[in-house]
mmCIF file of C-alpha atoms and ligand atoms in Angstrom:
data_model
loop_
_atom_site.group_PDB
_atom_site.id
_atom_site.type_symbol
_atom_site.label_atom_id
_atom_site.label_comp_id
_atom_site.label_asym_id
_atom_site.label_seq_id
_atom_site.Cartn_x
_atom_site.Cartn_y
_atom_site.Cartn_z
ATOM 1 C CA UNK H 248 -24.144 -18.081 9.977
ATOM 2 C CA UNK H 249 -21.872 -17.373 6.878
ATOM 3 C CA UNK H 250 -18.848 -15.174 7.497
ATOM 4 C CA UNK H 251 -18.886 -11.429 6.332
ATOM 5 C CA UNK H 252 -14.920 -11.546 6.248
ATOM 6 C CA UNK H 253 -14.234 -14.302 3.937
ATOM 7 C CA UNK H 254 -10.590 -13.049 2.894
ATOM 8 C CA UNK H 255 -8.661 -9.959 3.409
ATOM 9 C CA UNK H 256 -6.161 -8.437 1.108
ATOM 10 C CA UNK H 257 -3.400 -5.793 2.846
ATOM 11 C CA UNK H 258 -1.841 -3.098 1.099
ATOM 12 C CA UNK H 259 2.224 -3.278 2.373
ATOM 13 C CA UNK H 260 3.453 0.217 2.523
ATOM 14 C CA UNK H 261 1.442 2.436 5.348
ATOM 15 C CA UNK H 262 -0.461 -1.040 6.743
ATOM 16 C CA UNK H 263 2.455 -3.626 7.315
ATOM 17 C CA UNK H 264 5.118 -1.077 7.340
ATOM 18 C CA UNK H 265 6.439 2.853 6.920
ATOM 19 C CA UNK H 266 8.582 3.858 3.821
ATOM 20 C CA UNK H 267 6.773 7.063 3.075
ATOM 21 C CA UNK H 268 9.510 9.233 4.273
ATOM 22 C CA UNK H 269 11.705 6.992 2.058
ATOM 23 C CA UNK H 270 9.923 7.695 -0.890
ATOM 24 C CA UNK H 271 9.399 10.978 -0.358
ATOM 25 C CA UNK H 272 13.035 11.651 0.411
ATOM 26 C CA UNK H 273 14.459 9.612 -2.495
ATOM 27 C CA UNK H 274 11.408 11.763 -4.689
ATOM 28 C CA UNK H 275 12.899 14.995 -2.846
ATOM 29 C CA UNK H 276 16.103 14.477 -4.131
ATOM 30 C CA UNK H 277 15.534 13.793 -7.444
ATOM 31 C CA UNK H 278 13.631 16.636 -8.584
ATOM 32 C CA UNK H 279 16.055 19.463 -6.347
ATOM 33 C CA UNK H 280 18.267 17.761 -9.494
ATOM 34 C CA UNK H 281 16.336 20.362 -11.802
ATOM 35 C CA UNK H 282 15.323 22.866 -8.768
ATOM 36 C CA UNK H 283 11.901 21.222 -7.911
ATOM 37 C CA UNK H 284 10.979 21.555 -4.113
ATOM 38 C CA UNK H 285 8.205 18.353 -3.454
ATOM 39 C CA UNK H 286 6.347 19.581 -0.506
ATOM 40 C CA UNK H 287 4.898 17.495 1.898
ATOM 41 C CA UNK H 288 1.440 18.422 0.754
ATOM 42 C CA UNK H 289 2.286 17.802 -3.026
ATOM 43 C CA UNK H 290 3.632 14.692 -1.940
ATOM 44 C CA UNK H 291 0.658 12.937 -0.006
ATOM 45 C CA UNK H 292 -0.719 12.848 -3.255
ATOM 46 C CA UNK H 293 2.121 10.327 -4.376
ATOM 47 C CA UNK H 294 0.686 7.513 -1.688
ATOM 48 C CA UNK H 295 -0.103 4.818 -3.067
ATOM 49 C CA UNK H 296 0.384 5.480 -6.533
ATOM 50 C CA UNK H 297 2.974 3.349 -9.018
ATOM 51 C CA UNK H 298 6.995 4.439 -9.635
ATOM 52 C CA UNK H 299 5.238 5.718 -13.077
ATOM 53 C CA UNK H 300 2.523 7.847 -12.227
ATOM 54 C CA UNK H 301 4.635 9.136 -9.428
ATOM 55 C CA UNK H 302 7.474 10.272 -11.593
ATOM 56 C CA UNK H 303 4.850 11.870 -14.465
ATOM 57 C CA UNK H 304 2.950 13.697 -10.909
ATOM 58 C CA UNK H 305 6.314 15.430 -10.279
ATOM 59 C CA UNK H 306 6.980 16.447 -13.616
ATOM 60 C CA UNK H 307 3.959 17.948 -14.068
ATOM 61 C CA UNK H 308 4.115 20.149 -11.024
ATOM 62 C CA UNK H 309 7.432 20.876 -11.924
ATOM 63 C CA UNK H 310 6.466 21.993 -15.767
ATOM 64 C CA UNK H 311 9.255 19.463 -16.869
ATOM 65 C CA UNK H 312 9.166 17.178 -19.817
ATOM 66 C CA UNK H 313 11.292 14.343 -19.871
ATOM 67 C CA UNK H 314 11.586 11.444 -22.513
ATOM 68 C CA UNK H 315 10.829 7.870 -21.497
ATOM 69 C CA UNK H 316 14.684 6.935 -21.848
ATOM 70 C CA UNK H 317 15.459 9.745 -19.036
ATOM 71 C CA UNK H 318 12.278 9.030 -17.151
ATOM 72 C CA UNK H 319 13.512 5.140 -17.058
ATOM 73 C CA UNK H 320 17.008 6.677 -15.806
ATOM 74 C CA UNK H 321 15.578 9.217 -12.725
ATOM 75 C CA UNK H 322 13.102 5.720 -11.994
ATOM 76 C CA UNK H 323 16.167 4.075 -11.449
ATOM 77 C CA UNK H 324 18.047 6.363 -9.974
ATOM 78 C CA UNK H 325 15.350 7.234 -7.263
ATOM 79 C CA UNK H 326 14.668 3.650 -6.520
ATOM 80 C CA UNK H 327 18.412 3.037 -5.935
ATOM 81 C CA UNK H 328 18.421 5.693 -3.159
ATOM 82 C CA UNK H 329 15.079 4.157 -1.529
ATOM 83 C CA UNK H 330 16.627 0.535 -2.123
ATOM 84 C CA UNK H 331 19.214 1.897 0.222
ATOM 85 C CA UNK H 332 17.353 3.016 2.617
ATOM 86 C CA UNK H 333 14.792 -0.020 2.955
ATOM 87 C CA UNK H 334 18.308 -2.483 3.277
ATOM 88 C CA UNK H 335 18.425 -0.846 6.842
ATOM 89 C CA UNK H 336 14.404 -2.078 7.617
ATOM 90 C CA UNK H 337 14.167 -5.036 10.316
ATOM 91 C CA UNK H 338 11.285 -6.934 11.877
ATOM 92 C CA UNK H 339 11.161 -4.162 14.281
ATOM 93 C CA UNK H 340 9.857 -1.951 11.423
ATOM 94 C CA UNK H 341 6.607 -4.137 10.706
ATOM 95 C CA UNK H 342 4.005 -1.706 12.569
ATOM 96 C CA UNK H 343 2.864 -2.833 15.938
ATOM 97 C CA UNK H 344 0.334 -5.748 16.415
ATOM 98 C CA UNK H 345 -0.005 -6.364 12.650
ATOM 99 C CA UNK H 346 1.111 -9.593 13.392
ATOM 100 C CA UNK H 347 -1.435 -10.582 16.120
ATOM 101 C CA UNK H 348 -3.856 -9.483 13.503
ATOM 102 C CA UNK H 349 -2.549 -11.931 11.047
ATOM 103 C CA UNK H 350 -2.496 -14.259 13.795
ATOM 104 C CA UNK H 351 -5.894 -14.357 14.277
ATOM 105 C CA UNK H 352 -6.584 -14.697 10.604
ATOM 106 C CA UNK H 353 -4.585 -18.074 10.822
ATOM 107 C CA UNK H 354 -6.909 -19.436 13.688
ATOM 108 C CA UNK H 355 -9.812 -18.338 11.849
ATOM 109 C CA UNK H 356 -8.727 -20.096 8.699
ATOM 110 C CA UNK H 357 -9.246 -16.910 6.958
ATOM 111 C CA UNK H 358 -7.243 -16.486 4.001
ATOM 112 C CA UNK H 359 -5.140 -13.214 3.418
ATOM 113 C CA UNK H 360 -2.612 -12.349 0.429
ATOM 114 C CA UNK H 361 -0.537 -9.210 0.151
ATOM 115 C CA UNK H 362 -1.701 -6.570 -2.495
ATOM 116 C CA UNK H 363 1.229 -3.326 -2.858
ATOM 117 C CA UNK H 364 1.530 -1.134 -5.346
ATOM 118 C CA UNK H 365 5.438 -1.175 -5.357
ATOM 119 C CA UNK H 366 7.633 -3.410 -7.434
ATOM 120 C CA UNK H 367 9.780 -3.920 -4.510
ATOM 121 C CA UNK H 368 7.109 -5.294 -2.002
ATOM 122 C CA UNK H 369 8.935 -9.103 -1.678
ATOM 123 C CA UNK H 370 12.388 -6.821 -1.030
ATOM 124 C CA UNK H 371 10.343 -5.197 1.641
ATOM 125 C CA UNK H 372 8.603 -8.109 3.220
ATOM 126 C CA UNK H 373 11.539 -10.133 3.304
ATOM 127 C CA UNK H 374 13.581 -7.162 5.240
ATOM 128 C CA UNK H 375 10.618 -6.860 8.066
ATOM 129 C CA UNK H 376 10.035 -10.560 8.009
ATOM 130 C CA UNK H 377 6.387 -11.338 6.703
ATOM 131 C CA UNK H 378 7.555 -13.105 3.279
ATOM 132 C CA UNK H 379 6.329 -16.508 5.139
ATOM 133 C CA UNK H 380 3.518 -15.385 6.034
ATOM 134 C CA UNK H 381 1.589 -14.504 2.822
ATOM 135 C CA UNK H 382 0.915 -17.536 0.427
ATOM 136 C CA UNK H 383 -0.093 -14.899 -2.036
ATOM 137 C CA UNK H 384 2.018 -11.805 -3.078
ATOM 138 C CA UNK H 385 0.421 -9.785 -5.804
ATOM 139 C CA UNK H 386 2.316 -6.641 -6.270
ATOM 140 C CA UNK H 387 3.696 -4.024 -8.761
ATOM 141 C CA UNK H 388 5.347 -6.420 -11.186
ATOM 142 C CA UNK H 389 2.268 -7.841 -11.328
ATOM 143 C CA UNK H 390 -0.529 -5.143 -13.141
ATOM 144 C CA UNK H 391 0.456 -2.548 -16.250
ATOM 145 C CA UNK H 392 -2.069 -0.228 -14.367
ATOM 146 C CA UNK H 393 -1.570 0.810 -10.522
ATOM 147 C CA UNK H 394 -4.063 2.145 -7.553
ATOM 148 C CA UNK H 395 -6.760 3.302 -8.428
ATOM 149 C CA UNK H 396 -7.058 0.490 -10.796
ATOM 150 C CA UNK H 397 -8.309 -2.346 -8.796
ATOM 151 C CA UNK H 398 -6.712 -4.913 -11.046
ATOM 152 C CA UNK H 399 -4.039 -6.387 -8.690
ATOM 153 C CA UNK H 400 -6.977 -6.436 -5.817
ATOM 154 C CA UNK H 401 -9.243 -8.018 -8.258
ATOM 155 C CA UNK H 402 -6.198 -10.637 -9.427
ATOM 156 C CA UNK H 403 -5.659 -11.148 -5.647
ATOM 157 C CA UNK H 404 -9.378 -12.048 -5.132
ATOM 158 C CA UNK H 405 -8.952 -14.636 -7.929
ATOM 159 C CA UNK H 406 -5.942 -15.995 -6.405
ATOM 160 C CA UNK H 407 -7.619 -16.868 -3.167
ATOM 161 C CA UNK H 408 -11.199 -17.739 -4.930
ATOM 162 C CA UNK H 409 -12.796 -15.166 -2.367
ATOM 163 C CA UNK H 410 -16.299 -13.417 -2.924
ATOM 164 C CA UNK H 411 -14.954 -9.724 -3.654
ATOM 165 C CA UNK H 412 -18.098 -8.514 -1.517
ATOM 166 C CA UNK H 413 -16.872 -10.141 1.500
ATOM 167 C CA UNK H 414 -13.232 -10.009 0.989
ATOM 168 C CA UNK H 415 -11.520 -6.729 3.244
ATOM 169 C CA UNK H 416 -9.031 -4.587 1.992
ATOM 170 C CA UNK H 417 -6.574 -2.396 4.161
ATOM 171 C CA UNK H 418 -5.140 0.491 2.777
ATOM 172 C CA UNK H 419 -3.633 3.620 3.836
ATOM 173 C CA UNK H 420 -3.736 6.088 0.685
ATOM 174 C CA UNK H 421 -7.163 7.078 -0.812
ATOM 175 C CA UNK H 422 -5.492 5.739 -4.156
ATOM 176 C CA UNK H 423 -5.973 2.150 -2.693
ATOM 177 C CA UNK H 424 -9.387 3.176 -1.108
ATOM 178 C CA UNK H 425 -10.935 4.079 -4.669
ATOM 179 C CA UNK H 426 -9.311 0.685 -6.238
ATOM 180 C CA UNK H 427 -11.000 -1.221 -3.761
ATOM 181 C CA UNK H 428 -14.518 0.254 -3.954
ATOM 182 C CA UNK H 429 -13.842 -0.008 -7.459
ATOM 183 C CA UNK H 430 -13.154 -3.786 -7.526
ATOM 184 C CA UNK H 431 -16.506 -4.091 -4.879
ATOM 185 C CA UNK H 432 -14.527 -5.001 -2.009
ATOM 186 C CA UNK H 433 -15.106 -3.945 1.664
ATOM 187 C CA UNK H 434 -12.667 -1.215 2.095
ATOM 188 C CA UNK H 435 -10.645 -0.142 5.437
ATOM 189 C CA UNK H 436 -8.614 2.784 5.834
ATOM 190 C CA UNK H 437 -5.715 2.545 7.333
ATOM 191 C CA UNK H 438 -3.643 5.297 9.763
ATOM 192 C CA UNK H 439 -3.634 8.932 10.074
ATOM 193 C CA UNK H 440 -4.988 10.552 6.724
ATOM 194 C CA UNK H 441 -8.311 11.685 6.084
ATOM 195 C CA UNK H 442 -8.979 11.280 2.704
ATOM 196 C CA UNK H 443 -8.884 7.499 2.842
ATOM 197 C CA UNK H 444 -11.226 7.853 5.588
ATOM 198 C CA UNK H 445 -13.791 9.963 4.109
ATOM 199 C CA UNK H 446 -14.523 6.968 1.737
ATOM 200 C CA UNK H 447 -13.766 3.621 3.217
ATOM 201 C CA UNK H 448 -16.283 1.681 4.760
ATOM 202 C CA UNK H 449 -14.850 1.492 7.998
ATOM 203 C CA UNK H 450 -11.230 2.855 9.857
ATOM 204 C CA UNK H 451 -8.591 1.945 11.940
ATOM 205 C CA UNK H 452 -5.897 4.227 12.780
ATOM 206 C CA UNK H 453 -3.651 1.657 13.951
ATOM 207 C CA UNK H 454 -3.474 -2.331 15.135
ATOM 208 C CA UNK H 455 -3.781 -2.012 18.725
ATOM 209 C CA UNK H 456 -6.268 -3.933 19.855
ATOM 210 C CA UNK H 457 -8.030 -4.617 17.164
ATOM 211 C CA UNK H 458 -9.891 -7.974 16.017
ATOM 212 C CA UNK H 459 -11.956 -9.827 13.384
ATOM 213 C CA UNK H 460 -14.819 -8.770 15.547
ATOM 214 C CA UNK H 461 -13.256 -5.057 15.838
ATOM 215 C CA UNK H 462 -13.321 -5.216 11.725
ATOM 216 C CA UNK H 463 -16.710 -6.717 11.146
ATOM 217 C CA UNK H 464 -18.947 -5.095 13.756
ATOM 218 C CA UNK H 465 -17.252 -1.778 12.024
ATOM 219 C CA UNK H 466 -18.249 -2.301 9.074
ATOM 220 C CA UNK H 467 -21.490 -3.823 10.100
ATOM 221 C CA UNK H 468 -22.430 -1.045 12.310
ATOM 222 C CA UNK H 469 -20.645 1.785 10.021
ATOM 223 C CA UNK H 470 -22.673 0.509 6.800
HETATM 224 P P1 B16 L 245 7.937 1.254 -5.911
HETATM 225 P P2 B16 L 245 1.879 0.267 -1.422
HETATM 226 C C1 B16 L 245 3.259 1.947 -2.948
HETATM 227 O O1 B16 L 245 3.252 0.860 -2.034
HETATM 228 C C2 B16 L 245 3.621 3.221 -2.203
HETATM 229 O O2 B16 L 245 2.558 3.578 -1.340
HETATM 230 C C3 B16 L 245 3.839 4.350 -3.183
HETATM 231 O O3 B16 L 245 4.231 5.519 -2.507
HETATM 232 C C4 B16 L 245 4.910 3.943 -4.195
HETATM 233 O O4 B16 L 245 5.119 4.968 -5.155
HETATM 234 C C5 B16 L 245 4.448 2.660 -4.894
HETATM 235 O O5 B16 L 245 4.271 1.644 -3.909
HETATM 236 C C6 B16 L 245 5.470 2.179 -5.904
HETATM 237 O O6 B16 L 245 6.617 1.802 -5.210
HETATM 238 O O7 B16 L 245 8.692 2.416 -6.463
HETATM 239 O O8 B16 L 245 8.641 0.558 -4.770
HETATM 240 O O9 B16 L 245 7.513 0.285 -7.006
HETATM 241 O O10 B16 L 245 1.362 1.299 -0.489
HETATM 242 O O11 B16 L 245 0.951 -0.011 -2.599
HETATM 243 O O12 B16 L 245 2.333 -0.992 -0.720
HETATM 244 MG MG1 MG L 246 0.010 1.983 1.011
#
C-alpha cells in the first residue's frame, strides 16, 4: 500500500522549540520606546509571521509611521535583544519527544526538512542541537514573502521531491496553517492555540506519545 506520509516539513519556533516569550518581550520593549503597550492578545497575532510584517503589525496598532531606514534600525535593534536571549537556549529547550518523533521518521526512511519563518532558524537549531538532523533548512532568508505565503513550504517540497498532497506540515500559528493549506499540503496544528486548530487537518497538542500511526490515522479518521 503507498504511504499517505511521504515527507513532513516542521515549522521551528512553537514545534521544535519555544521563543515566543522572546519575541514578544524583545517586541514589548521596542514599542514602550514610543509608549506602545503589545498585549498578549495583540501579540498572538505576531506568531508565525516574518521580522517585517511583524514590525508594520505593531506600527499600525500603535498609529506610528516609520521610514524603512528606521524600520531597518528597530528590526535590528529588536533582533539583537532576542539574539541575546536565544544564546542562553540548550538541547534541553528542544520540546519533549520531538526527537523520538524524528526518530521514527529516520527508521521509516521518511524524509523531513525544516520550514521557519525566522531568519535566525540555523542560530536556533544549532543552540538546541537539531542542525544535524535536517538535510534541508528552508527558512526566512530564504522567501521575499512569509506565512501565509506557502512559498518556503512549497520550495521545501521541491527540495525533497515530495507529493505536496502527502507531504505533513507541523505548525503552531494559524499563519503557518493557512500557508500550508495554501500550498495543498496535509496540515497539523501544533500546541495550545485554537485558531490553528480550527483549520488544520488534524492536532497534536504536544509530542508525547505520538507516532507516524498517531499522525496518519488522524488525519485519516479526522478527514
Ligand atoms: P525572526 P517560525 C517565526 O518562526 C516566529 O513564529 C515569528 O514569531 C517570528 O516573527 C518569525 O519567525 C521571524 O523571526 O525575527 O527570527 O526572523 O515559527 O516560522 O519558526
Ligand atoms: Mg511557529
Amino acid at each position: 500500500m503507498e504511504k499517505l506520509i511521504q515527507a513532513c516539513i516542521f515549522d521551528l519556533d512553537g514545534v521544535l522549540t519555544e521563543t515566543a516569550h522572546l519575541h514578544y518581550s524583545s517586541w514589548k520593549r521596542l514599542a514602550a520606546e514610543w509608549g506602545f503597550d503589545l498585549s498578549p492578545e495583540l501579540n498572538k497575532q505576531l506568531k508565525g509571521v516574518s521580522r517585517k510584517a511583524s514590525l508594520d503589525l505593531i506600527l499600525k496598532w500603535s498609529d506610528k509611521t516609520a521610514t524603512d531606514e528606521e524600520k531597518a534600525e528597530m528590526m535590528e535593534r529588536k533582533n539583537q535583544w532576542y539574539l541575546e536571549e536565544v544564546d542562553k537556549l540548550t538541547p534541553n529547550d528542544c520540546l519533549p519527544y520531538a526527537i523520538d518523533f524524528l526518530d521514527e521518521l529516520d527508521r521509516n526512511n521518511i524524509p523531513y526538512a525544516l520550514g521557519s519563518g525566522s531568519k535566525n532558524a540555523k542560530t536556533i537549531l544549532a543552540k538546541i542541537g537539531l542542525t544535524q538532523r535536517f538535510k534541508w533548512i528552508l527558512d526566512g532568508n530564504d522567501v521575499q514573502i512569509g506565512k501565509p505565503n506557502p512559498k518556503l513550504f512549497i520550495k521545501a517540497a521541491e527540495a525533497m521531491n515530495s507529493d505536496r498532497s502527502k507531504t505533513v506540515v507541523f505548525e503552531d500559528a494559524e499563519a503557518g496553517i493557512s500557508a500550508a493549506l495554501k500550498g495543498g499540503f496535509l496540515a497539523v496544528s501544533f500546541g495550545r492555540d485554537e485558531e490553528p486548530k480550527r483549520i488544520s487537518h488534524f492536532h497534536l497538542n504536544s509530542w508525547e506519545g505520538v507516532s507516524l500511526e498517531t499522525v496518519e490515522l488522524g488525519l485519516l479518521i479526522e478527514n
